[in-house]
Amino acid sequence: MMSKYPLLGMNLVELQALVKRLGMPGFTAKQIVEWLYGKKVTSIDEMTNLSLKNRELLKQNYEVGAETPVDEMRSVDGTVKYLYRVGDSHFVESVYIPDDDRATLCVSSQVGCKMNCKFCMTGKQGFTAHLTANQIINQIHSLPERDKLTNVVMMGMGEPLDNLDEVLKALEILTASYGYAWSPKRITLSTVGLRKGLQRFIEESDCHLAISLHSPVTAQRSELMPAEKAFSITEMVGLLKNYDFSKQRRLSFEYIVFKGLNDSQVYAKELLKLLRGLDCRVNLIRFHAIPGVDLEGADMDTMTRFRDYLTSHGLFTTIRSSRGEDIFAACGMLSTAKQEENNQS
């Protein structure tokens, strides 16, 4: 039996073309988007203001395409990691992080990743597939806590700029008036920084931008992040200086603090030098050990000193609170385990 095409993840233009192709009235596209993104239905039968004939016509080749998570892990701190099946035999993770009056979902954009950052479990999987807009949006649409969500971060498995067409389509649906109508200020995309994708993302989206930095020193960043060789952090900062981040859109740099590697004042001074003239902030992140990687996280005293030095020199810096440690909330662990389990069975 031929599998059906998902409607979830289609934008208004695609749905207008679809209803035209099927010979339905033009206004049907507006009705369908309202059912998909406004009323968040899970089946075509629920679209009750479409005629029975048009619903049957749609159902011949299409379905809503919402897939609930196949597994979950719950942390003592309320963080929940969900595993979604994509395609026949692959899996991606989303992490739901409740925090007082905020609730953030960390969303994946690829199965695996090509970037192979030394400190990242997803990178160890290698690259398998790009997620479609349907598979990206489904992580939000089918989230059990969907109605509590206040923020989305594209910081899960994969490099969003390496799958930019599908990511931008998903972001359009999230922010468009016909879609979920979220403010772009509720969404942050995190990237290692790919030359061709970065400029396009800045110009085609108003969402916040977070750059994975982790070292201000080119040679060291290359060792941690092979993508540095293709597009250096100094070139990236040069590009970012062409844009205005002083208003509603926020630019931040993610910096995992590794013990004895990038945690001394020498690195803090290099960071200040690199980011001078940019309207931005720095988020310091604790590192959690992953199998087979000889890196350790710096202790909290070291991180606090690092933060205070940067802040006292005019660079707004925070330490991100660590969440879901007991369930390995950093992406890649659960999907790796599930993939290995599947391969053995």
GROMACS .gro file of C-alpha atoms in nm:
model
  345
    1MET     CA    1   0.000   0.000   0.000
    2MET     CA    2   0.139   0.339  -0.100
    3SER     CA    3   0.206   0.567   0.196
    4LYS     CA    4   0.016   0.894   0.201
    5TYR     CA    5   0.162   1.244   0.187
    6PRO     CA    6   0.148   1.452   0.508
    7LEU     CA    7  -0.044   1.781   0.511
    8LEU     CA    8   0.126   1.890   0.836
    9GLY     CA    9   0.435   2.088   0.740
   10MET     CA   10   0.282   2.233   0.423
   11ASN     CA   11   0.266   2.612   0.404
   12LEU     CA   12  -0.028   2.810   0.270
   13VAL     CA   13   0.115   2.843  -0.083
   14GLU     CA   14   0.162   2.464  -0.106
   15LEU     CA   15  -0.190   2.399   0.020
   16GLN     CA   16  -0.335   2.650  -0.228
   17ALA     CA   17  -0.157   2.464  -0.510
   18LEU     CA   18  -0.282   2.131  -0.371
   19VAL     CA   19  -0.652   2.228  -0.356
   20LYS     CA   20  -0.631   2.378  -0.704
   21ARG     CA   21  -0.479   2.055  -0.835
   22LEU     CA   22  -0.762   1.856  -0.676
   23GLY     CA   23  -1.027   2.089  -0.821
   24MET     CA   24  -1.145   2.218  -0.483
   25PRO     CA   25  -1.256   2.580  -0.421
   26GLY     CA   26  -0.965   2.817  -0.346
   27PHE     CA   27  -1.088   2.898   0.007
   28THR     CA   28  -1.045   2.530   0.105
   29ALA     CA   29  -0.670   2.592   0.157
   30LYS     CA   30  -0.748   2.848   0.430
   31GLN     CA   31  -0.985   2.601   0.594
   32ILE     CA   32  -0.720   2.327   0.592
   33VAL     CA   33  -0.447   2.547   0.747
   34GLU     CA   34  -0.689   2.652   1.019
   35TRP     CA   35  -0.760   2.286   1.102
   36LEU     CA   36  -0.391   2.192   1.091
   37TYR     CA   37  -0.230   2.481   1.280
   38GLY     CA   38  -0.517   2.657   1.453
   39LYS     CA   39  -0.725   2.362   1.575
   40LYS     CA   40  -0.432   2.114   1.558
   41VAL     CA   41  -0.635   1.818   1.434
   42THR     CA   42  -0.485   1.473   1.383
   43SER     CA   43  -0.714   1.343   1.105
   44ILE     CA   44  -0.881   1.473   0.788
   45ASP     CA   45  -1.217   1.348   0.918
   46GLU     CA   46  -1.204   1.620   1.186
   47MET     CA   47  -1.204   1.892   0.916
   48THR     CA   48  -1.583   1.916   0.935
   49ASN     CA   49  -1.636   2.233   0.729
   50LEU     CA   50  -1.486   2.060   0.425
   51SER     CA   51  -1.751   1.875   0.224
   52LEU     CA   52  -1.757   1.498   0.270
   53LYS     CA   53  -1.660   1.463  -0.097
   54ASN     CA   54  -1.353   1.685  -0.054
   55ARG     CA   55  -1.248   1.507   0.264
   56GLU     CA   56  -1.268   1.171   0.081
   57LEU     CA   57  -1.073   1.319  -0.210
   58LEU     CA   58  -0.801   1.442   0.026
   59LYS     CA   59  -0.784   1.109   0.210
   60GLN     CA   60  -0.705   0.919  -0.112
   61ASN     CA   61  -0.346   1.046  -0.115
   62TYR     CA   62  -0.303   1.261   0.196
   63GLU     CA   63  -0.314   1.239   0.575
   64VAL     CA   64  -0.251   1.492   0.852
   65GLY     CA   65   0.080   1.318   0.922
   66ALA     CA   66   0.098   1.371   1.298
   67GLU     CA   67   0.304   1.104   1.478
   68THR     CA   68   0.311   1.080   1.857
   69PRO     CA   69   0.642   1.008   2.038
   70VAL     CA   70   0.744   0.641   2.055
   71ASP     CA   71   0.945   0.671   2.376
   72GLU     CA   72   1.018   0.915   2.657
   73MET     CA   73   1.254   0.968   2.950
   74ARG     CA   74   1.157   1.187   3.245
   75SER     CA   75   1.401   1.374   3.465
   76VAL     CA   76   1.358   1.447   3.834
   77ASP     CA   77   1.369   1.820   3.744
   78GLY     CA   78   1.067   1.795   3.510
   79THR     CA   79   1.265   1.782   3.185
   80VAL     CA   80   1.127   1.522   2.941
   81LYS     CA   81   1.312   1.377   2.644
   82TYR     CA   82   1.085   1.247   2.368
   83LEU     CA   83   1.183   1.012   2.089
   84TYR     CA   84   1.003   1.046   1.754
   85ARG     CA   85   1.018   0.791   1.475
   86VAL     CA   86   1.104   0.944   1.137
   87GLY     CA   87   1.072   0.729   0.827
   88ASP     CA   88   1.076   0.352   0.872
   89SER     CA   89   1.371   0.301   1.103
   90HIS     CA   90   1.519   0.631   1.223
   91PHE     CA   91   1.464   0.836   1.537
   92VAL     CA   92   1.512   1.192   1.655
   93GLU     CA   93   1.489   1.350   1.998
   94SER     CA   94   1.312   1.657   2.133
   95VAL     CA   95   1.365   1.781   2.487
   96TYR     CA   96   1.088   1.958   2.679
   97ILE     CA   97   1.224   2.190   2.950
   98PRO     CA   98   0.973   2.349   3.192
   99ASP     CA   99   1.115   2.635   3.399
  100ASP     CA  100   0.881   2.848   3.615
  101ASP     CA  101   0.670   3.048   3.369
  102ARG     CA  102   0.868   2.932   3.063
  103ALA     CA  103   0.850   2.600   2.881
  104THR     CA  104   1.103   2.541   2.605
  105LEU     CA  105   1.121   2.265   2.346
  106CYS     CA  106   1.456   2.175   2.195
  107VAL     CA  107   1.381   2.060   1.837
  108SER     CA  108   1.588   1.845   1.597
  109SER     CA  109   1.645   1.924   1.228
  110GLN     CA  110   1.835   1.615   1.104
  111VAL     CA  111   1.886   1.246   1.180
  112GLY     CA  112   2.249   1.252   1.290
  113CYS     CA  113   2.479   1.534   1.182
  114LYS     CA  114   2.767   1.596   0.939
  115MET     CA  115   2.946   1.850   1.161
  116ASN     CA  116   3.119   1.592   1.385
  117CYS     CA  117   3.188   1.830   1.675
  118LYS     CA  118   3.415   1.649   1.922
  119PHE     CA  119   3.187   1.706   2.222
  120CYS     CA  120   2.855   1.607   2.061
  121MET     CA  121   2.689   1.264   2.076
  122THR     CA  122   2.479   1.329   1.765
  123GLY     CA  123   2.796   1.398   1.566
  124LYS     CA  124   2.922   1.050   1.659
  125GLN     CA  125   2.620   0.900   1.477
  126GLY     CA  126   2.728   1.049   1.147
  127PHE     CA  127   2.467   1.188   0.909
  128THR     CA  128   2.162   0.985   0.800
  129ALA     CA  129   1.889   1.216   0.670
  130HIS     CA  130   1.745   1.566   0.660
  131LEU     CA  131   1.414   1.605   0.840
  132THR     CA  132   1.123   1.738   0.637
  133ALA     CA  133   0.918   2.038   0.752
  134ASN     CA  134   0.654   1.779   0.850
  135GLN     CA  135   0.900   1.596   1.078
  136ILE     CA  136   1.025   1.922   1.231
  137ILE     CA  137   0.676   2.066   1.295
  138ASN     CA  138   0.549   1.728   1.421
  139GLN     CA  139   0.788   1.748   1.720
  140ILE     CA  140   0.587   2.053   1.830
  141HIS     CA  141   0.241   1.950   1.704
  142SER     CA  142   0.251   1.607   1.871
  143LEU     CA  143   0.420   1.714   2.194
  144PRO     CA  144   0.204   1.607   2.493
  145GLU     CA  145   0.279   1.944   2.663
  146ARG     CA  146   0.223   2.141   2.341
  147ASP     CA  147  -0.021   2.390   2.493
  148LYS     CA  148   0.225   2.488   2.767
  149LEU     CA  149   0.507   2.576   2.525
  150THR     CA  150   0.642   2.931   2.534
  151ASN     CA  151   0.969   2.889   2.341
  152VAL     CA  152   1.130   2.673   2.073
  153VAL     CA  153   1.504   2.631   2.022
  154MET     CA  154   1.645   2.467   1.710
  155MET     CA  155   1.925   2.310   1.913
  156GLY     CA  156   1.844   1.941   1.891
  157MET     CA  157   2.001   1.679   1.666
  158GLY     CA  158   2.153   1.810   1.343
  159GLU     CA  159   2.279   2.139   1.201
  160PRO     CA  160   1.977   2.355   1.106
  161LEU     CA  161   2.163   2.557   0.842
  162ASP     CA  162   2.256   2.234   0.665
  163ASN     CA  163   1.883   2.168   0.611
  164LEU     CA  164   1.783   2.529   0.566
  165ASP     CA  165   1.494   2.502   0.316
  166GLU     CA  166   1.295   2.268   0.541
  167VAL     CA  167   1.391   2.457   0.858
  168LEU     CA  168   1.282   2.792   0.709
  169LYS     CA  169   0.953   2.639   0.598
  170ALA     CA  170   0.892   2.506   0.951
  171LEU     CA  171   0.980   2.849   1.097
  172GLU     CA  172   0.740   3.016   0.851
  173ILE     CA  173   0.457   2.789   0.969
  174LEU     CA  174   0.544   2.860   1.333
  175THR     CA  175   0.542   3.238   1.288
  176ALA     CA  176   0.293   3.305   1.004
  177SER     CA  177  -0.052   3.444   1.083
  178TYR     CA  178  -0.206   3.143   0.901
  179GLY     CA  179   0.011   2.904   1.106
  180TYR     CA  180   0.083   2.897   1.481
  181ALA     CA  181   0.127   3.279   1.476
  182TRP     CA  182   0.419   3.275   1.720
  183SER     CA  183   0.640   3.580   1.757
  184PRO     CA  184   0.989   3.511   1.611
  185LYS     CA  185   1.119   3.630   1.949
  186ARG     CA  186   1.004   3.298   2.094
  187ILE     CA  187   1.231   3.099   1.861
  188THR     CA  188   1.610   3.061   1.858
  189LEU     CA  189   1.816   2.880   1.596
  190SER     CA  190   2.154   2.745   1.706
  191THR     CA  191   2.428   2.679   1.451
  192VAL     CA  192   2.800   2.609   1.417
  193GLY     CA  193   2.783   2.866   1.136
  194LEU     CA  194   2.774   2.763   0.771
  195ARG     CA  195   2.872   3.039   0.531
  196LYS     CA  196   2.595   3.001   0.270
  197GLY     CA  197   2.321   2.929   0.523
  198LEU     CA  198   2.402   3.193   0.785
  199GLN     CA  199   2.349   3.497   0.565
  200ARG     CA  200   2.031   3.350   0.419
  201PHE     CA  201   1.888   3.270   0.763
  202ILE     CA  202   1.957   3.622   0.892
  203GLU     CA  203   1.792   3.779   0.587
  204GLU     CA  204   1.493   3.544   0.555
  205SER     CA  205   1.399   3.498   0.920
  206ASP     CA  206   1.354   3.723   1.225
  207CYS     CA  207   1.418   3.449   1.482
  208HIS     CA  208   1.697   3.480   1.737
  209LEU     CA  209   2.040   3.344   1.644
  210ALA     CA  210   2.281   3.147   1.865
  211ILE     CA  211   2.631   3.062   1.739
  212SER     CA  212   2.815   2.760   1.880
  213LEU     CA  213   3.152   2.915   1.955
  214HIS     CA  214   3.328   2.709   2.227
  215SER     CA  215   3.670   2.860   2.155
  216PRO     CA  216   3.780   3.204   2.032
  217VAL     CA  217   4.109   3.054   1.908
  218THR     CA  218   4.094   2.931   1.549
  219ALA     CA  219   4.330   2.633   1.586
  220GLN     CA  220   4.154   2.508   1.899
  221ARG     CA  221   3.805   2.562   1.757
  222SER     CA  222   3.910   2.357   1.450
  223GLU     CA  223   3.998   2.065   1.676
  224LEU     CA  224   3.668   2.087   1.861
  225MET     CA  225   3.458   2.176   1.555
  226PRO     CA  226   3.578   2.072   1.208
  227ALA     CA  227   3.332   2.323   1.051
  228GLU     CA  228   3.573   2.600   1.159
  229LYS     CA  229   3.803   2.498   0.871
  230ALA     CA  230   3.535   2.585   0.613
  231PHE     CA  231   3.410   2.908   0.771
  232SER     CA  232   3.623   3.054   1.048
  233ILE     CA  233   3.478   3.225   1.352
  234THR     CA  234   3.661   3.547   1.261
  235GLU     CA  235   3.499   3.550   0.914
  236MET     CA  236   3.165   3.472   1.077
  237VAL     CA  237   3.193   3.762   1.321
  238GLY     CA  238   3.286   3.985   1.025
  239LEU     CA  239   2.963   3.880   0.850
  240LEU     CA  240   2.751   3.928   1.164
  241LYS     CA  241   2.880   4.286   1.204
  242ASN     CA  242   2.690   4.375   0.884
  243TYR     CA  243   2.357   4.321   1.062
  244ASP     CA  244   2.178   4.503   1.341
  245PHE     CA  245   2.117   4.291   1.652
  246SER     CA  246   2.054   4.587   1.882
  247LYS     CA  247   1.674   4.581   1.854
  248GLN     CA  248   1.434   4.291   1.907
  249ARG     CA  249   1.643   4.018   1.750
  250ARG     CA  250   1.903   3.865   1.981
  251LEU     CA  251   2.247   3.732   1.892
  252SER     CA  252   2.415   3.500   2.140
  253PHE     CA  253   2.723   3.281   2.148
  254GLU     CA  254   2.721   2.937   2.312
  255TYR     CA  255   3.040   2.850   2.497
  256ILE     CA  256   3.089   2.509   2.662
  257VAL     CA  257   3.351   2.552   2.933
  258PHE     CA  258   3.597   2.260   2.925
  259LYS     CA  259   3.828   2.195   3.219
  260GLY     CA  260   4.185   2.305   3.145
  261LEU     CA  261   4.108   2.367   2.779
  262ASN     CA  262   3.920   2.697   2.726
  263ASP     CA  263   3.842   2.803   3.083
  264SER     CA  264   4.121   3.050   3.174
  265GLN     CA  265   4.133   3.429   3.163
  266VAL     CA  266   4.347   3.407   2.847
  267TYR     CA  267   4.038   3.273   2.664
  268ALA     CA  268   3.809   3.529   2.824
  269LYS     CA  269   4.035   3.806   2.690
  270GLU     CA  270   4.035   3.647   2.341
  271LEU     CA  271   3.655   3.631   2.353
  272LEU     CA  272   3.633   4.001   2.437
  273LYS     CA  273   3.867   4.080   2.148
  274LEU     CA  274   3.675   3.861   1.902
  275LEU     CA  275   3.327   3.990   1.989
  276ARG     CA  276   3.413   4.359   2.036
  277GLY     CA  277   3.167   4.577   1.846
  278LEU     CA  278   2.895   4.311   1.825
  279ASP     CA  279   2.567   4.356   2.011
  280CYS     CA  280   2.553   4.008   2.168
  281ARG     CA  281   2.558   3.796   2.480
  282VAL     CA  282   2.749   3.482   2.579
  283ASN     CA  283   2.588   3.172   2.731
  284LEU     CA  284   2.831   2.954   2.926
  285ILE     CA  285   2.733   2.587   2.926
  286ARG     CA  286   2.841   2.302   3.149
  287PHE     CA  287   2.975   1.998   2.967
  288HIS     CA  288   2.836   1.654   3.046
  289ALA     CA  289   3.068   1.368   2.963
  290ILE     CA  290   2.978   1.145   2.669
  291PRO     CA  291   3.119   0.798   2.596
  292GLY     CA  292   3.461   0.787   2.428
  293VAL     CA  293   3.538   1.159   2.454
  294ASP     CA  294   3.830   1.276   2.669
  295LEU     CA  295   3.685   1.613   2.767
  296GLU     CA  296   3.577   1.724   3.112
  297GLY     CA  297   3.354   2.009   3.220
  298ALA     CA  298   3.497   2.296   3.426
  299ASP     CA  299   3.370   2.334   3.782
  300MET     CA  300   3.117   2.599   3.881
  301ASP     CA  301   3.376   2.825   4.051
  302THR     CA  302   3.579   2.843   3.730
  303MET     CA  303   3.267   2.915   3.524
  304THR     CA  304   3.158   3.188   3.766
  305ARG     CA  305   3.499   3.356   3.749
  306PHE     CA  306   3.490   3.336   3.368
  307ARG     CA  307   3.140   3.489   3.359
  308ASP     CA  308   3.229   3.766   3.605
  309TYR     CA  309   3.539   3.862   3.407
  310LEU     CA  310   3.343   3.892   3.081
  311THR     CA  311   3.053   4.079   3.243
  312SER     CA  312   3.287   4.324   3.420
  313HIS     CA  313   3.439   4.403   3.080
  314GLY     CA  314   3.100   4.483   2.925
  315LEU     CA  315   3.009   4.149   2.762
  316PHE     CA  316   2.677   4.029   2.904
  317THR     CA  317   2.733   3.666   3.005
  318THR     CA  318   2.513   3.403   3.172
  319ILE     CA  319   2.565   3.047   3.293
  320ARG     CA  320   2.294   2.824   3.152
  321SER     CA  321   2.135   2.613   3.421
  322SER     CA  322   2.190   2.244   3.361
  323ARG     CA  323   1.876   2.041   3.305
  324GLY     CA  324   1.788   1.674   3.271
  325GLU     CA  325   2.131   1.541   3.371
  326ASP     CA  326   1.983   1.215   3.499
  327ILE     CA  327   1.829   1.142   3.156
  328PHE     CA  328   2.129   1.261   2.949
  329ALA     CA  329   1.917   1.545   2.809
  330ALA     CA  330   2.191   1.652   2.565
  331CYS     CA  331   2.072   1.518   2.230
  332GLY     CA  332   2.193   1.196   2.074
  333MET     CA  333   2.199   0.950   2.365
  334LEU     CA  334   1.846   0.808   2.344
  335SER     CA  335   1.830   0.790   1.964
  336THR     CA  336   2.173   0.621   1.952
  337ALA     CA  337   2.053   0.357   2.200
  338LYS     CA  338   1.728   0.303   2.009
  339GLN     CA  339   1.911   0.274   1.676
  340GLU     CA  340   2.150   0.013   1.821
  341GLU     CA  341   1.859  -0.180   1.969
  342ASN     CA  342   1.688  -0.184   1.625
  343ASN     CA  343   2.006  -0.294   1.451
  344GLN     CA  344   2.039  -0.590   1.687
  345SER     CA  345   1.678  -0.707   1.659
   0.00000   0.00000   0.00000
